[in-house]
Coordinates of C-alpha atoms in Angstrom, one line a residue:
X1 CA 101.4 65.0 109.6
X2 CA 103.9 65.7 112.3
X3 CA 105.0 68.9 114.0
X4 CA 108.5 68.2 112.5
X5 CA 107.1 68.7 109.0
X6 CA 105.4 71.9 110.0
X7 CA 108.7 73.1 111.4
X8 CA 110.4 72.2 108.1
X9 CA 108.0 74.4 106.3
X10 CA 108.9 77.5 108.3
X11 CA 112.6 76.7 108.4
X12 CA 114.7 79.3 106.5
X13 CA 116.8 76.5 105.1
X14 CA 113.9 75.3 103.0
X15 CA 112.9 78.7 101.7
X16 CA 114.8 78.3 98.4
X17 CA 112.8 75.2 97.4
X18 CA 109.8 74.5 99.6
X19 CA 107.9 72.6 96.9
X20 CA 108.9 69.1 97.9
X21 CA 107.5 69.8 101.4
X22 CA 104.3 71.3 99.9
X23 CA 103.9 68.1 97.9
X24 CA 104.2 66.1 101.1
X25 CA 101.6 68.3 102.8
X26 CA 99.1 67.8 100.0
X27 CA 99.2 64.0 100.6
X28 CA 97.1 64.6 103.7
X29 CA 94.8 67.6 103.2
X30 CA 93.7 67.8 106.8
X31 CA 96.3 66.9 109.5
X32 CA 96.4 67.1 113.2
X33 CA 98.6 65.2 115.7
X34 CA 96.4 65.9 118.7
X35 CA 98.8 68.5 120.4
X36 CA 99.1 71.4 118.1
X37 CA 97.4 73.2 115.2
X38 CA 95.5 71.7 112.4
X39 CA 97.3 72.0 109.0
X40 CA 95.1 72.4 106.0
X41 CA 97.0 72.1 102.8
X42 CA 94.7 71.8 99.7
X43 CA 92.6 74.5 98.0
X44 CA 89.1 73.1 98.4
X45 CA 89.5 72.4 102.1
X46 CA 90.9 75.9 102.7
X47 CA 88.1 77.4 100.6
X48 CA 85.5 75.6 102.6
X49 CA 87.0 76.7 105.9
X50 CA 87.2 80.4 104.8
X51 CA 83.5 80.3 104.0
X52 CA 82.3 78.4 107.0
X53 CA 80.5 80.7 109.5
X54 CA 81.6 78.4 112.4
X55 CA 85.3 79.5 111.8
X56 CA 86.3 82.7 113.7
X57 CA 89.0 85.3 113.0
X58 CA 88.6 86.7 116.5
X59 CA 91.5 85.9 118.8
X60 CA 89.1 85.7 121.8
X61 CA 87.7 82.5 120.3
X62 CA 91.0 80.8 120.0
X63 CA 91.8 77.8 122.2
X64 CA 95.1 77.0 123.8
X65 CA 97.7 76.4 121.1
X66 CA 99.4 73.5 122.8
X67 CA 102.6 72.4 121.1
X68 CA 102.1 74.8 118.2
X69 CA 105.4 76.0 116.7
X70 CA 103.6 79.1 115.5
X71 CA 101.8 79.7 118.8
X72 CA 104.5 81.7 120.5
X73 CA 104.6 84.4 117.8
X74 CA 103.1 87.7 118.9
X75 CA 99.7 88.7 117.7
X76 CA 99.6 91.1 114.8
X77 CA 99.1 94.2 116.9
X78 CA 99.7 92.7 120.3
X79 CA 98.5 94.4 123.5
X80 CA 99.6 97.9 122.5
X81 CA 97.2 98.3 119.5
X82 CA 93.6 97.3 119.2
X83 CA 92.8 94.5 116.8
X84 CA 92.4 95.4 113.2
X85 CA 89.4 94.2 111.2
X86 CA 91.4 91.2 110.1
X87 CA 91.0 89.9 113.6
X88 CA 87.3 90.5 113.8
X89 CA 84.2 88.6 112.6
X90 CA 81.2 90.0 110.8
X91 CA 79.4 92.3 111.2
X92 CA 82.2 94.4 112.7
X93 CA 84.7 93.1 110.1
X94 CA 82.4 94.0 107.2
X95 CA 81.6 97.4 108.6
X96 CA 85.2 98.4 109.1
X97 CA 86.3 97.0 105.8
X98 CA 83.6 99.0 104.0
X99 CA 84.6 102.2 105.8
X100 CA 88.3 101.6 104.9
X101 CA 87.4 101.0 101.2
X102 CA 85.6 104.3 100.9
X103 CA 88.6 106.7 100.9
X104 CA 90.9 104.1 99.4
X105 CA 89.5 103.6 95.9
X106 CA 86.5 103.0 93.7
X107 CA 83.7 103.8 93.7
X108 CA 84.0 106.6 96.3
X109 CA 87.6 107.6 95.5
X110 CA 88.3 106.2 92.1
X111 CA 91.4 108.3 91.3
X112 CA 93.3 108.3 94.6
X113 CA 96.0 105.8 93.5
X114 CA 95.9 106.7 89.8
X115 CA 96.6 110.3 90.6
X116 CA 99.7 109.3 92.4
X117 CA 101.3 107.6 89.4
X118 CA 103.7 110.5 88.6
X119 CA 104.8 110.8 92.2
X120 CA 105.3 107.0 92.5
X121 CA 107.3 107.0 89.3
X122 CA 109.5 109.7 90.8
X123 CA 110.0 107.6 93.9
X124 CA 111.0 104.6 91.9
X125 CA 113.5 106.6 89.8
X126 CA 114.9 108.2 92.9
X127 CA 115.5 104.9 94.6
X128 CA 117.2 103.5 91.4
X129 CA 119.3 106.6 91.1
X130 CA 120.3 106.1 94.7
X131 CA 121.5 102.6 93.9
X132 CA 123.5 104.0 90.9
X133 CA 125.1 106.6 93.1
X134 CA 126.6 104.0 95.4
X135 CA 128.8 102.9 92.4
X136 CA 128.2 99.2 93.3
X137 CA 126.0 98.1 90.4
X138 CA 127.6 94.6 90.1
X139 CA 125.8 93.5 93.3
X140 CA 122.9 95.2 95.0
X141 CA 120.5 94.4 97.8
X142 CA 117.1 94.7 96.2
X143 CA 115.3 94.3 99.5
X144 CA 117.1 96.9 101.5
X145 CA 117.7 99.3 98.7
X146 CA 114.4 99.2 96.9
X147 CA 111.7 96.7 98.0
X148 CA 111.6 97.8 101.7
X149 CA 111.7 101.6 101.4
X150 CA 109.4 102.0 98.4
X151 CA 106.1 100.6 99.8
X152 CA 106.3 102.2 103.2
X153 CA 106.9 105.6 101.6
X154 CA 103.9 105.1 99.4
X155 CA 101.7 104.1 102.4
X156 CA 103.0 107.2 104.2
X157 CA 102.0 109.4 101.3
X158 CA 98.5 107.7 101.1
X159 CA 97.9 108.2 104.8
X160 CA 99.3 111.8 104.8
X161 CA 102.2 111.2 107.1
X162 CA 104.4 114.4 107.3
X163 CA 107.5 113.9 105.1
X164 CA 109.8 114.6 108.1
X165 CA 108.3 111.6 110.0
X166 CA 108.6 109.1 107.1
X167 CA 112.0 107.8 108.4
X168 CA 110.3 106.8 111.7
X169 CA 107.7 104.8 109.8
X170 CA 110.4 103.0 107.9
X171 CA 111.9 101.8 111.2
X172 CA 108.5 100.8 112.6
X173 CA 107.5 99.0 109.4
X174 CA 110.7 97.0 109.2
X175 CA 110.4 95.9 112.8
X176 CA 106.8 95.0 112.6
X177 CA 107.1 93.2 109.3
X178 CA 110.0 91.1 110.7
X179 CA 107.8 90.1 113.6
X180 CA 105.3 88.4 111.2
X181 CA 107.9 85.9 110.2
X182 CA 107.6 82.8 112.4
X183 CA 110.7 81.7 114.3
X184 CA 109.8 79.0 116.7
X185 CA 113.4 78.6 117.9
X186 CA 113.8 82.3 118.9
X187 CA 113.6 83.5 122.5
X188 CA 110.0 84.9 122.8
X189 CA 111.1 87.5 125.3
X190 CA 114.0 88.8 123.2
X191 CA 112.0 88.4 119.9
X192 CA 109.0 90.4 121.2
X193 CA 110.6 93.3 123.0
X194 CA 111.6 95.3 120.0
X195 CA 108.2 94.5 118.3
X196 CA 106.2 95.7 121.4
X197 CA 108.2 98.9 121.6
X198 CA 107.6 99.6 117.9
X199 CA 103.9 98.9 118.3
X200 CA 103.6 101.2 121.2
X201 CA 105.5 104.0 119.5
X202 CA 103.4 103.6 116.3
X203 CA 100.2 103.6 118.3
X204 CA 101.0 106.7 120.2
X205 CA 102.1 108.5 117.1
X206 CA 99.0 107.6 115.1
X207 CA 96.7 108.5 118.0
X208 CA 98.1 112.0 118.1
X209 CA 98.0 112.4 114.3
X210 CA 94.4 111.2 114.1
X211 CA 93.4 113.8 116.7
X212 CA 95.2 116.5 114.7
X213 CA 93.4 115.4 111.5
X214 CA 90.0 115.6 113.3
X215 CA 90.7 119.2 114.2
X216 CA 92.2 120.1 110.8
X217 CA 91.5 117.5 108.2
X218 CA 93.3 117.4 104.8
X219 CA 92.7 115.4 101.6
X220 CA 94.7 112.4 102.8
X221 CA 93.4 109.0 103.7
X222 CA 94.0 109.3 107.4
X223 CA 91.9 112.5 107.5
X224 CA 89.0 110.7 105.8
X225 CA 89.3 107.7 108.1
X226 CA 89.2 110.0 111.1
X227 CA 86.4 112.3 110.0
X228 CA 84.2 110.5 107.4
X229 CA 80.6 109.8 108.6
X230 CA 79.0 107.6 106.0
X231 CA 76.2 105.0 106.0
X232 CA 78.2 102.9 108.6
X233 CA 78.8 105.8 110.9
X234 CA 82.2 107.2 111.9
X235 CA 85.3 105.3 113.0
X236 CA 86.3 105.6 116.6
X237 CA 89.8 106.8 117.3
X238 CA 90.9 103.3 118.2
X239 CA 89.3 101.9 115.0
X240 CA 91.0 104.5 112.8
X241 CA 94.3 103.8 114.7
X242 CA 94.1 100.0 114.1
X243 CA 93.1 100.4 110.5
X244 CA 96.0 102.8 109.8
X245 CA 98.5 100.4 111.5
X246 CA 97.1 97.5 109.4
X247 CA 97.6 99.4 106.2
X248 CA 101.2 100.1 107.2
X249 CA 102.0 96.5 108.3
X250 CA 100.1 94.3 105.9
X251 CA 100.4 96.5 102.8
X252 CA 104.1 96.9 103.3
X253 CA 105.0 93.3 103.8
X254 CA 103.0 91.9 100.9
X255 CA 104.4 94.5 98.5
X256 CA 108.0 93.8 99.6
X257 CA 107.5 90.2 98.8
X258 CA 105.8 90.9 95.5
X259 CA 108.6 93.2 94.2
X260 CA 111.4 90.8 95.2
X261 CA 109.7 87.6 94.0
X262 CA 108.8 89.4 90.7
X263 CA 112.5 90.3 90.2
X264 CA 113.6 86.9 91.1
X265 CA 111.2 85.4 88.5
X266 CA 112.5 87.8 85.9
X267 CA 116.1 86.8 86.7
X268 CA 115.3 83.2 86.5
X269 CA 113.6 83.7 83.1
X270 CA 115.9 86.1 81.2
X271 CA 113.8 85.8 78.0
X272 CA 110.9 87.4 79.8
X273 CA 113.2 90.1 81.2
X274 CA 114.4 90.8 77.7
X275 CA 110.8 91.2 76.5
X276 CA 110.1 93.7 79.3
X277 CA 113.2 95.7 78.3
X278 CA 112.0 95.7 74.8
X279 CA 108.6 97.0 75.7
X280 CA 110.2 99.8 77.8
X281 CA 112.4 100.6 74.9
X282 CA 109.5 101.0 72.5
X283 CA 107.9 103.5 74.9
X284 CA 105.2 101.4 76.4
X285 CA 104.2 102.2 79.9
X286 CA 106.5 101.0 82.6
X287 CA 107.0 102.2 86.2
X288 CA 110.0 104.4 86.7
X289 CA 113.1 103.5 84.7
X290 CA 112.9 99.9 85.8
X291 CA 115.5 97.7 87.6
X292 CA 115.7 95.5 84.5
X293 CA 117.8 98.0 82.6
X294 CA 117.7 101.2 80.5

């Protein structure tokens, strides 16, 4: 395994068809050239590492990255936000994860997301109507016009972000999500400035909103993160801040990819897209009006 192959994996030119490179990786499940990261490429080895208590998620336990093409990328929250529980080891990781789950879903809040179905359907329909209003239906940008704005709006509604502030969250989310994409050839200073500014602005905004919710809580998730005092105690302001930022960044990026890859799969398999249209036409449940038609 060479650093050249790892650079090929993260090269945009290979995004359309990375599978030959993945096949090459699997020939050597554990690779290390002595001056850079280990590359683990098969399921059982990765599974073993994830369950090995000697492996740490805490950045304080990292050694120097050496000639690591990913090493110059900024940390998820950087110096302007405290580390989320993704960057902590048990027991702190487990404690914060349990506290985050309580207001998010079952068993403590089983209907939170389900009760938003009508609102989410309205958001989907509104975005699709907005695409139709442009009059350019022969060619659309699914990412910019749908996949990016939808999940960040949903996260804002979950957290209880005031509607008038949602556009600011869209800008922060787009900037922070873009920073997660490795680009070893970019200038680290130029690459990081916009990201650091966005993190600082987001952190300051969330800190103020958390304090407001502590004084006057609502029924939103941010209020519950800021005020709940369950078996694990209460979150500190910094813990509530980092958890809220994590929900914005991680939840947004993964959903953007899911929507766009799902649509790409449907377009590559038109018979499946036709089946989906048929189900919608027969009145079976479907989100919104659907980008696939009708």
